[in-house]
Amino acid sequence: MKLRCAPRVVESRGVDVYHPFETPMLLPVRARLPWNWCVRPHGPLDYVFVCCGGGGLLAGMATYLRYVWPQTKIIGVEPEDAACVQAALHKGRRVTLREVGLFADGCAVAQVGKETFRLIRESVDDVMTVSTDEICAAVKDIFEDTRAIAEPAGALAVAGMKKYALQHRISGATMAATVSGANTNFDRLRYISERTEIGERREAVLSVTIPERPGAFRAFCNAIGKRNVTEFNYRYETAAAARVFVGLTVTPGDDSLDALQRNLRERGYRVLDLTDNETAKLHLRHMIGGRQADDIAEEIVFRVEFPERPGSLLQFLNALGNEFSITLFHYRNHGAAYGRILVGMQVPPGKRAQLRKALLRLGYPFWEESDNPAYLEYLGRLNTD
């Protein structure tokens, strides 16, 4: 029940109200949480990371840990869009955030408590923030390690621990992080899984400009090489050039993405890195398309299904050859056994039989969608009649 309703409840039911961040007697309850860590036989931990919203858990644990392990570094972790404690520490006083992000809703607090802020200033070494993508990656890490699904706020400290260790190049240290909640819903898992690869720095998103001519798309795929493609989005716009939105699997910490971009630029491609672009990741990747251009005649559209294995996408493009100009392409790897492509091509009526034979030789199931009402409504040529 919201705090502003508390006075009515107190009056109507004759009960007492205890503010979660302002009641000193509640803090010892949180202080008991690290007790199991403190009785471990191998001595103090080097670092402890604690998720932080209003500051109650962080203040309670930090007060206890500072007493029993004075040398341990205690670090609070907040979401970037709800960092009320970090803002207060920078100002030297409590502040109220004008807006608070709700992804990590368990820590969506606009102002740190007065008592908790006092204790945090006394006992916490640092407070850091993590992004939504980093939280999503931490949810995945927890699941793969324990087969338990944490809510975004519950995974905050793990996300912070990973980020801190990477930024400070820490190795050989003992670390612990709180996992403090599993109040998530099934629908949110779709978003979490979508953002995890970027949060782990395992997926790069690029916009690449290529020549608009038959075979150019296939040549671009050959330039990418054997890298695992996670996404392709393209729609013909003009006869001059084409822009391709492409997602690629990369290895965290190496320079493979930089090397790929250099290689593409050396081949004459214009490359724009959108890996950290929120608008591109949240919206544009789902909006690339548009109606059939006026200078494209005889567009034919197919939906193709193929086994999701390395090289399958390039095998499909090689089967088409350079004779047919691709006018539309959409592919997204969802981790399923089979990948699905929506592809549009400019094919004169006299060569449609030749295209069908090429697809049949490939052996992938395919369906023509040129008369699909959804395609005609949103991607086909605009009918002004």
GROMACS .gro file of C-alpha atoms in nm:
model
  385
    1MET     CA    1   0.000   0.000   0.000
    2LYS     CA    2   0.134   0.341  -0.091
    3LEU     CA    3   0.284   0.550   0.189
    4ARG     CA    4   0.034   0.834   0.144
    5CYS     CA    5  -0.247   0.592   0.235
    6ALA     CA    6  -0.078   0.501   0.565
    7PRO     CA    7  -0.233   0.779   0.779
    8ARG     CA    8  -0.585   0.663   0.686
    9VAL     CA    9  -0.498   0.304   0.776
   10VAL     CA   10  -0.346   0.413   1.107
   11GLU     CA   11  -0.658   0.608   1.195
   12SER     CA   12  -0.912   0.348   1.084
   13ARG     CA   13  -0.741   0.038   1.219
   14GLY     CA   14  -0.545   0.168   1.515
   15VAL     CA   15  -0.212   0.034   1.392
   16ASP     CA   16   0.138   0.181   1.386
   17VAL     CA   17   0.331   0.280   1.072
   18TYR     CA   18   0.706   0.232   1.028
   19HIS     CA   19   0.875   0.401   0.732
   20PRO     CA   20   1.107   0.148   0.561
   21PHE     CA   21   1.392   0.398   0.522
   22GLU     CA   22   1.348   0.613   0.833
   23THR     CA   23   1.293   0.360   1.113
   24PRO     CA   24   1.621   0.267   1.289
   25MET     CA   25   1.477  -0.051   1.440
   26LEU     CA   26   1.423  -0.197   1.090
   27LEU     CA   27   1.786  -0.163   0.985
   28PRO     CA   28   1.918  -0.446   1.209
   29VAL     CA   29   1.686  -0.682   1.021
   30ARG     CA   30   1.873  -0.606   0.698
   31ALA     CA   31   2.205  -0.617   0.885
   32ARG     CA   32   2.149  -0.986   0.957
   33LEU     CA   33   2.153  -1.077   0.588
   34PRO     CA   34   2.534  -1.096   0.545
   35TRP     CA   35   2.578  -1.307   0.860
   36ASN     CA   36   2.636  -1.627   0.657
   37TRP     CA   37   2.911  -1.453   0.465
   38CYS     CA   38   3.078  -1.343   0.786
   39VAL     CA   39   3.105  -1.692   0.935
   40ARG     CA   40   3.277  -1.833   0.624
   41PRO     CA   41   3.606  -2.007   0.713
   42HIS     CA   42   3.822  -1.821   0.457
   43GLY     CA   43   3.807  -1.477   0.613
   44PRO     CA   44   3.671  -1.145   0.489
   45LEU     CA   45   3.558  -1.081   0.134
   46ASP     CA   46   3.740  -0.820  -0.069
   47TYR     CA   47   3.425  -0.665  -0.220
   48VAL     CA   48   3.054  -0.674  -0.142
   49PHE     CA   49   2.797  -0.534  -0.386
   50VAL     CA   50   2.448  -0.447  -0.266
   51CYS     CA   51   2.148  -0.335  -0.470
   52CYS     CA   52   2.006   0.000  -0.368
   53GLY     CA   53   1.670   0.173  -0.397
   54GLY     CA   54   1.571   0.372  -0.091
   55GLY     CA   55   1.891   0.260   0.079
   56GLY     CA   56   1.752   0.038   0.357
   57LEU     CA   57   1.923  -0.285   0.252
   58LEU     CA   58   2.250  -0.110   0.166
   59ALA     CA   59   2.257   0.091   0.490
   60GLY     CA   60   2.179  -0.210   0.710
   61MET     CA   61   2.428  -0.445   0.547
   62ALA     CA   62   2.701  -0.181   0.524
   63THR     CA   63   2.671  -0.092   0.893
   64TYR     CA   64   2.712  -0.456   0.997
   65LEU     CA   65   2.988  -0.539   0.747
   66ARG     CA   66   3.186  -0.228   0.836
   67TYR     CA   67   3.191  -0.350   1.198
   68VAL     CA   68   3.296  -0.712   1.134
   69TRP     CA   69   3.502  -0.662   0.815
   70PRO     CA   70   3.640  -0.306   0.825
   71GLN     CA   71   3.871  -0.365   0.525
   72THR     CA   72   3.600  -0.493   0.291
   73LYS     CA   73   3.493  -0.253   0.015
   74ILE     CA   74   3.116  -0.207   0.018
   75ILE     CA   75   2.963  -0.082  -0.305
   76GLY     CA   76   2.601   0.007  -0.368
   77VAL     CA   77   2.449  -0.044  -0.712
   78GLU     CA   78   2.162   0.160  -0.860
   79PRO     CA   79   1.991   0.172  -1.201
   80GLU     CA   80   2.113   0.458  -1.421
   81ASP     CA   81   1.760   0.598  -1.442
   82ALA     CA   82   1.686   0.577  -1.068
   83ALA     CA   83   2.014   0.678  -0.903
   84CYS     CA   84   1.883   0.877  -0.607
   85VAL     CA   85   2.167   0.776  -0.370
   86GLN     CA   86   2.442   0.866  -0.616
   87ALA     CA   87   2.274   1.200  -0.683
   88ALA     CA   88   2.253   1.268  -0.309
   89LEU     CA   89   2.620   1.181  -0.257
   90HIS     CA   90   2.723   1.417  -0.537
   91LYS     CA   91   2.516   1.702  -0.391
   92GLY     CA   92   2.609   1.627  -0.031
   93ARG     CA   93   2.242   1.619   0.064
   94ARG     CA   94   1.926   1.427  -0.019
   95VAL     CA   95   1.767   1.521  -0.350
   96THR     CA   96   1.443   1.419  -0.518
   97LEU     CA   97   1.470   1.287  -0.872
   98ARG     CA   98   1.223   1.444  -1.115
   99GLU     CA   99   1.180   1.117  -1.304
  100VAL     CA  100   1.248   0.757  -1.209
  101GLY     CA  101   1.282   0.465  -1.451
  102LEU     CA  102   1.059   0.168  -1.384
  103PHE     CA  103   1.246  -0.123  -1.543
  104ALA     CA  104   1.408  -0.212  -1.209
  105ASP     CA  105   1.085  -0.123  -1.031
  106GLY     CA  106   1.196  -0.274  -0.701
  107CYS     CA  107   1.453   0.007  -0.679
  108ALA     CA  108   1.248   0.282  -0.842
  109VAL     CA  109   1.283   0.536  -0.559
  110ALA     CA  110   1.298   0.912  -0.612
  111GLN     CA  111   1.463   1.002  -0.278
  112VAL     CA  112   1.688   0.811  -0.040
  113GLY     CA  113   1.572   0.794   0.321
  114LYS     CA  114   1.717   1.040   0.572
  115GLU     CA  115   1.845   0.778   0.816
  116THR     CA  116   1.967   0.541   0.547
  117PHE     CA  117   2.154   0.822   0.372
  118ARG     CA  118   2.335   0.907   0.696
  119LEU     CA  119   2.449   0.546   0.739
  120ILE     CA  120   2.545   0.507   0.372
  121ARG     CA  121   2.771   0.812   0.395
  122GLU     CA  122   2.938   0.660   0.702
  123SER     CA  123   2.987   0.301   0.584
  124VAL     CA  124   2.966   0.266   0.203
  125ASP     CA  125   3.281   0.305  -0.007
  126ASP     CA  126   3.115   0.379  -0.339
  127VAL     CA  127   2.783   0.384  -0.523
  128MET     CA  128   2.774   0.299  -0.893
  129THR     CA  129   2.508   0.267  -1.163
  130VAL     CA  130   2.433   0.007  -1.429
  131SER     CA  131   2.234   0.026  -1.751
  132THR     CA  132   1.922  -0.167  -1.846
  133ASP     CA  133   2.124  -0.387  -2.082
  134GLU     CA  134   2.374  -0.469  -1.806
  135ILE     CA  135   2.086  -0.563  -1.574
  136CYS     CA  136   1.941  -0.792  -1.841
  137ALA     CA  137   2.278  -0.961  -1.885
  138ALA     CA  138   2.297  -1.017  -1.508
  139VAL     CA  139   1.952  -1.178  -1.508
  140LYS     CA  140   2.084  -1.424  -1.765
  141ASP     CA  141   2.402  -1.489  -1.563
  142ILE     CA  142   2.199  -1.570  -1.252
  143PHE     CA  143   1.971  -1.801  -1.449
  144GLU     CA  144   2.258  -1.990  -1.611
  145ASP     CA  145   2.432  -2.032  -1.275
  146THR     CA  146   2.134  -2.119  -1.054
  147ARG     CA  147   1.838  -2.182  -1.292
  148ALA     CA  148   1.653  -1.913  -1.097
  149ILE     CA  149   1.509  -1.600  -1.259
  150ALA     CA  150   1.576  -1.278  -1.070
  151GLU     CA  151   1.373  -0.964  -1.121
  152PRO     CA  152   1.567  -0.667  -1.267
  153ALA     CA  153   1.610  -0.502  -0.925
  154GLY     CA  154   1.722  -0.834  -0.780
  155ALA     CA  155   2.000  -0.863  -1.040
  156LEU     CA  156   2.135  -0.509  -0.987
  157ALA     CA  157   2.423  -0.605  -0.758
  158VAL     CA  158   2.543  -0.884  -0.989
  159ALA     CA  159   2.540  -0.638  -1.281
  160GLY     CA  160   2.743  -0.393  -1.073
  161MET     CA  161   2.992  -0.658  -0.967
  162LYS     CA  162   3.056  -0.758  -1.329
  163LYS     CA  163   3.092  -0.397  -1.444
  164TYR     CA  164   3.320  -0.297  -1.156
  165ALA     CA  165   3.551  -0.597  -1.205
  166LEU     CA  166   3.580  -0.522  -1.577
  167GLN     CA  167   3.636  -0.149  -1.537
  168HIS     CA  168   3.903  -0.192  -1.270
  169ARG     CA  169   4.059  -0.504  -1.425
  170ILE     CA  170   4.021  -0.698  -1.101
  171SER     CA  171   4.130  -1.060  -1.085
  172GLY     CA  172   4.192  -1.297  -0.796
  173ALA     CA  173   3.969  -1.101  -0.557
  174THR     CA  174   3.682  -1.247  -0.356
  175MET     CA  175   3.348  -1.082  -0.430
  176ALA     CA  176   2.986  -1.128  -0.328
  177ALA     CA  177   2.663  -0.969  -0.452
  178THR     CA  178   2.308  -0.972  -0.324
  179VAL     CA  179   2.029  -1.127  -0.531
  180SER     CA  180   1.722  -0.980  -0.373
  181GLY     CA  181   1.404  -1.059  -0.560
  182ALA     CA  182   1.225  -1.273  -0.820
  183ASN     CA  183   0.913  -1.061  -0.867
  184THR     CA  184   0.915  -1.063  -1.246
  185ASN     CA  185   0.650  -1.158  -1.499
  186PHE     CA  186   0.667  -1.383  -1.803
  187ASP     CA  187   0.603  -1.105  -2.054
  188ARG     CA  188   0.910  -0.912  -1.937
  189LEU     CA  189   1.138  -1.206  -2.016
  190ARG     CA  190   1.104  -1.135  -2.388
  191TYR     CA  191   1.252  -0.789  -2.342
  192ILE     CA  192   1.523  -0.916  -2.108
  193SER     CA  193   1.637  -1.186  -2.351
  194GLU     CA  194   1.635  -0.936  -2.640
  195ARG     CA  195   1.865  -0.695  -2.457
  196THR     CA  196   2.094  -0.951  -2.293
  197GLU     CA  197   2.338  -0.998  -2.581
  198ILE     CA  198   2.407  -0.626  -2.605
  199GLY     CA  199   2.431  -0.598  -2.226
  200GLU     CA  200   2.699  -0.869  -2.230
  201ARG     CA  201   2.869  -0.693  -2.523
  202ARG     CA  202   2.807  -1.009  -2.726
  203GLU     CA  203   2.602  -0.839  -2.996
  204ALA     CA  204   2.700  -0.539  -3.206
  205VAL     CA  205   2.449  -0.340  -3.410
  206LEU     CA  206   2.568  -0.161  -3.725
  207SER     CA  207   2.416   0.044  -4.002
  208VAL     CA  208   2.606  -0.020  -4.326
  209THR     CA  209   2.554   0.161  -4.656
  210ILE     CA  210   2.605  -0.063  -4.960
  211PRO     CA  211   2.565  -0.010  -5.338
  212GLU     CA  212   2.215  -0.066  -5.471
  213ARG     CA  213   2.277  -0.325  -5.743
  214PRO     CA  214   2.220  -0.699  -5.794
  215GLY     CA  215   2.461  -0.907  -5.588
  216ALA     CA  216   2.562  -0.622  -5.356
  217PHE     CA  217   2.381  -0.772  -5.057
  218ARG     CA  218   2.552  -1.107  -5.113
  219ALA     CA  219   2.892  -0.933  -5.149
  220PHE     CA  220   2.830  -0.757  -4.819
  221CYS     CA  221   2.755  -1.089  -4.647
  222ASN     CA  222   3.079  -1.231  -4.787
  223ALA     CA  223   3.263  -0.928  -4.646
  224ILE     CA  224   3.121  -1.006  -4.301
  225GLY     CA  225   3.270  -1.355  -4.333
  226LYS     CA  226   3.188  -1.639  -4.096
  227ARG     CA  227   3.066  -1.418  -3.815
  228ASN     CA  228   2.732  -1.515  -3.671
  229VAL     CA  229   2.461  -1.278  -3.797
  230THR     CA  230   2.184  -1.212  -3.546
  231GLU     CA  231   1.979  -0.967  -3.750
  232PHE     CA  232   1.937  -0.825  -4.101
  233ASN     CA  233   1.692  -0.548  -4.188
  234TYR     CA  234   1.679  -0.380  -4.528
  235ARG     CA  235   1.430  -0.209  -4.759
  236TYR     CA  236   1.503  -0.061  -5.102
  237GLU     CA  237   1.481   0.319  -5.099
  238THR     CA  238   1.666   0.467  -5.399
  239ALA     CA  239   1.874   0.341  -5.688
  240ALA     CA  240   2.186   0.510  -5.549
  241ALA     CA  241   2.258   0.322  -5.225
  242ALA     CA  242   2.105   0.094  -4.964
  243ARG     CA  243   2.128   0.096  -4.585
  244VAL     CA  244   2.142  -0.236  -4.402
  245PHE     CA  245   2.071  -0.269  -4.028
  246VAL     CA  246   2.279  -0.567  -3.915
  247GLY     CA  247   2.337  -0.739  -3.581
  248LEU     CA  248   2.646  -0.953  -3.523
  249THR     CA  249   2.772  -1.176  -3.245
  250VAL     CA  250   3.101  -1.050  -3.102
  251THR     CA  251   3.331  -1.168  -2.824
  252PRO     CA  252   3.341  -0.940  -2.517
  253GLY     CA  253   3.674  -0.771  -2.461
  254ASP     CA  254   3.838  -0.838  -2.797
  255ASP     CA  255   3.883  -0.604  -3.094
  256SER     CA  256   3.688  -0.810  -3.348
  257LEU     CA  257   3.421  -0.542  -3.392
  258ASP     CA  258   3.680  -0.270  -3.456
  259ALA     CA  259   3.858  -0.499  -3.701
  260LEU     CA  260   3.532  -0.572  -3.883
  261GLN     CA  261   3.447  -0.203  -3.913
  262ARG     CA  262   3.794  -0.126  -4.049
  263ASN     CA  263   3.761  -0.408  -4.300
  264LEU     CA  264   3.420  -0.287  -4.418
  265ARG     CA  265   3.540   0.072  -4.455
  266GLU     CA  266   3.843  -0.044  -4.652
  267ARG     CA  267   3.601  -0.213  -4.891
  268GLY     CA  268   3.421   0.117  -4.942
  269TYR     CA  269   3.123   0.067  -4.710
  270ARG     CA  270   2.998   0.348  -4.487
  271VAL     CA  271   2.961   0.209  -4.132
  272LEU     CA  272   2.775   0.356  -3.834
  273ASP     CA  273   2.802   0.176  -3.498
  274LEU     CA  274   2.460   0.173  -3.326
  275THR     CA  275   2.544  -0.074  -3.049
  276ASP     CA  276   2.489   0.185  -2.773
  277ASN     CA  277   2.209   0.375  -2.946
  278GLU     CA  278   1.890   0.333  -2.743
  279THR     CA  279   1.659   0.458  -3.018
  280ALA     CA  280   1.803   0.209  -3.265
  281LYS     CA  281   1.777  -0.083  -3.023
  282LEU     CA  282   1.432  -0.002  -2.888
  283HIS     CA  283   1.253   0.127  -3.196
  284LEU     CA  284   1.431   0.154  -3.530
  285ARG     CA  285   1.517  -0.215  -3.555
  286HIS     CA  286   1.143  -0.285  -3.558
  287MET     CA  287   1.050  -0.005  -3.798
  288ILE     CA  288   1.287  -0.053  -4.092
  289GLY     CA  289   1.079  -0.106  -4.402
  290GLY     CA  290   0.833   0.100  -4.594
  291ARG     CA  291   0.631   0.063  -4.906
  292GLN     CA  292   0.753  -0.061  -5.241
  293ALA     CA  293   0.934   0.221  -5.421
  294ASP     CA  294   0.781   0.362  -5.739
  295ASP     CA  295   1.084   0.263  -5.947
  296ILE     CA  296   1.060  -0.102  -5.840
  297ALA     CA  297   0.848  -0.312  -6.073
  298GLU     CA  298   0.745  -0.675  -6.036
  299GLU     CA  299   0.838  -0.718  -5.668
  300ILE     CA  300   0.779  -1.070  -5.544
  301VAL     CA  301   0.797  -1.164  -5.173
  302PHE     CA  302   0.881  -1.497  -5.013
  303ARG     CA  303   0.891  -1.626  -4.658
  304VAL     CA  304   1.172  -1.880  -4.622
  305GLU     CA  305   1.255  -2.117  -4.337
  306PHE     CA  306   1.603  -2.266  -4.297
  307PRO     CA  307   1.798  -2.458  -4.031
  308GLU     CA  308   1.970  -2.217  -3.793
  309ARG     CA  309   2.335  -2.309  -3.840
  310PRO     CA  310   2.649  -2.115  -3.943
  311GLY     CA  311   2.654  -2.042  -4.314
  312SER     CA  312   2.285  -2.109  -4.383
  313LEU     CA  313   2.206  -1.744  -4.454
  314LEU     CA  314   2.493  -1.707  -4.699
  315GLN     CA  315   2.400  -2.040  -4.860
  316PHE     CA  316   2.053  -1.899  -4.925
  317LEU     CA  317   2.192  -1.582  -5.085
  318ASN     CA  318   2.437  -1.779  -5.296
  319ALA     CA  319   2.150  -1.989  -5.428
  320LEU     CA  320   1.977  -1.671  -5.549
  321GLY     CA  321   2.291  -1.557  -5.731
  322ASN     CA  322   2.338  -1.209  -5.874
  323GLU     CA  323   2.052  -1.218  -6.122
  324PHE     CA  324   1.778  -1.101  -5.888
  325SER     CA  325   1.788  -0.767  -5.710
  326ILE     CA  326   1.685  -0.792  -5.343
  327THR     CA  327   1.441  -0.515  -5.249
  328LEU     CA  328   1.341  -0.627  -4.898
  329PHE     CA  329   1.510  -0.845  -4.637
  330HIS     CA  330   1.422  -0.920  -4.277
  331TYR     CA  331   1.588  -1.176  -4.053
  332ARG     CA  332   1.625  -1.204  -3.676
  333ASN     CA  333   1.793  -1.490  -3.488
  334HIS     CA  334   1.571  -1.580  -3.191
  335GLY     CA  335   1.771  -1.885  -3.083
  336ALA     CA  336   1.524  -2.128  -3.241
  337ALA     CA  337   1.616  -2.441  -3.438
  338TYR     CA  338   1.495  -2.276  -3.759
  339GLY     CA  339   1.552  -1.924  -3.889
  340ARG     CA  340   1.294  -1.732  -4.088
  341ILE     CA  341   1.349  -1.477  -4.361
  342LEU     CA  342   1.111  -1.241  -4.537
  343VAL     CA  343   1.273  -1.151  -4.868
  344GLY     CA  344   1.152  -0.936  -5.157
  345MET     CA  345   1.307  -0.947  -5.504
  346GLN     CA  346   1.261  -0.767  -5.832
  347VAL     CA  347   1.176  -1.053  -6.068
  348PRO     CA  348   1.033  -1.009  -6.419
  349PRO     CA  349   0.741  -1.248  -6.494
  350GLY     CA  350   0.954  -1.443  -6.741
  351LYS     CA  351   1.210  -1.534  -6.474
  352ARG     CA  352   0.982  -1.635  -6.189
  353ALA     CA  353   1.000  -2.002  -6.283
  354GLN     CA  354   1.381  -1.976  -6.275
  355LEU     CA  355   1.365  -1.829  -5.923
  356ARG     CA  356   1.134  -2.104  -5.800
  357LYS     CA  357   1.369  -2.370  -5.936
  358ALA     CA  358   1.660  -2.208  -5.750
  359LEU     CA  359   1.461  -2.212  -5.424
  360LEU     CA  360   1.353  -2.572  -5.477
  361ARG     CA  361   1.715  -2.681  -5.538
  362LEU     CA  362   1.811  -2.517  -5.210
  363GLY     CA  363   1.567  -2.743  -5.026
  364TYR     CA  364   1.441  -2.487  -4.773
  365PRO     CA  365   1.062  -2.460  -4.720
  366PHE     CA  366   0.928  -2.137  -4.871
  367TRP     CA  367   0.595  -1.962  -4.922
  368GLU     CA  368   0.512  -1.679  -5.157
  369GLU     CA  369   0.361  -1.383  -4.971
  370SER     CA  370   0.314  -1.135  -5.257
  371ASP     CA  371  -0.064  -1.140  -5.207
  372ASN     CA  372  -0.052  -1.146  -4.828
  373PRO     CA  373  -0.287  -0.870  -4.705
  374ALA     CA  374  -0.036  -0.764  -4.436
  375TYR     CA  375   0.235  -0.715  -4.700
  376LEU     CA  376  -0.001  -0.527  -4.930
  377GLU     CA  377  -0.122  -0.306  -4.645
  378TYR     CA  378   0.219  -0.198  -4.513
  379LEU     CA  379   0.495  -0.291  -4.760
  380GLY     CA  380   0.339  -0.310  -5.105
  381ARG     CA  381   0.306  -0.022  -5.348
  382LEU     CA  382   0.066   0.246  -5.226
  383ASN     CA  383  -0.263   0.229  -5.412
  384THR     CA  384  -0.399   0.581  -5.461
  385ASP     CA  385  -0.713   0.472  -5.642
   0.00000   0.00000   0.00000
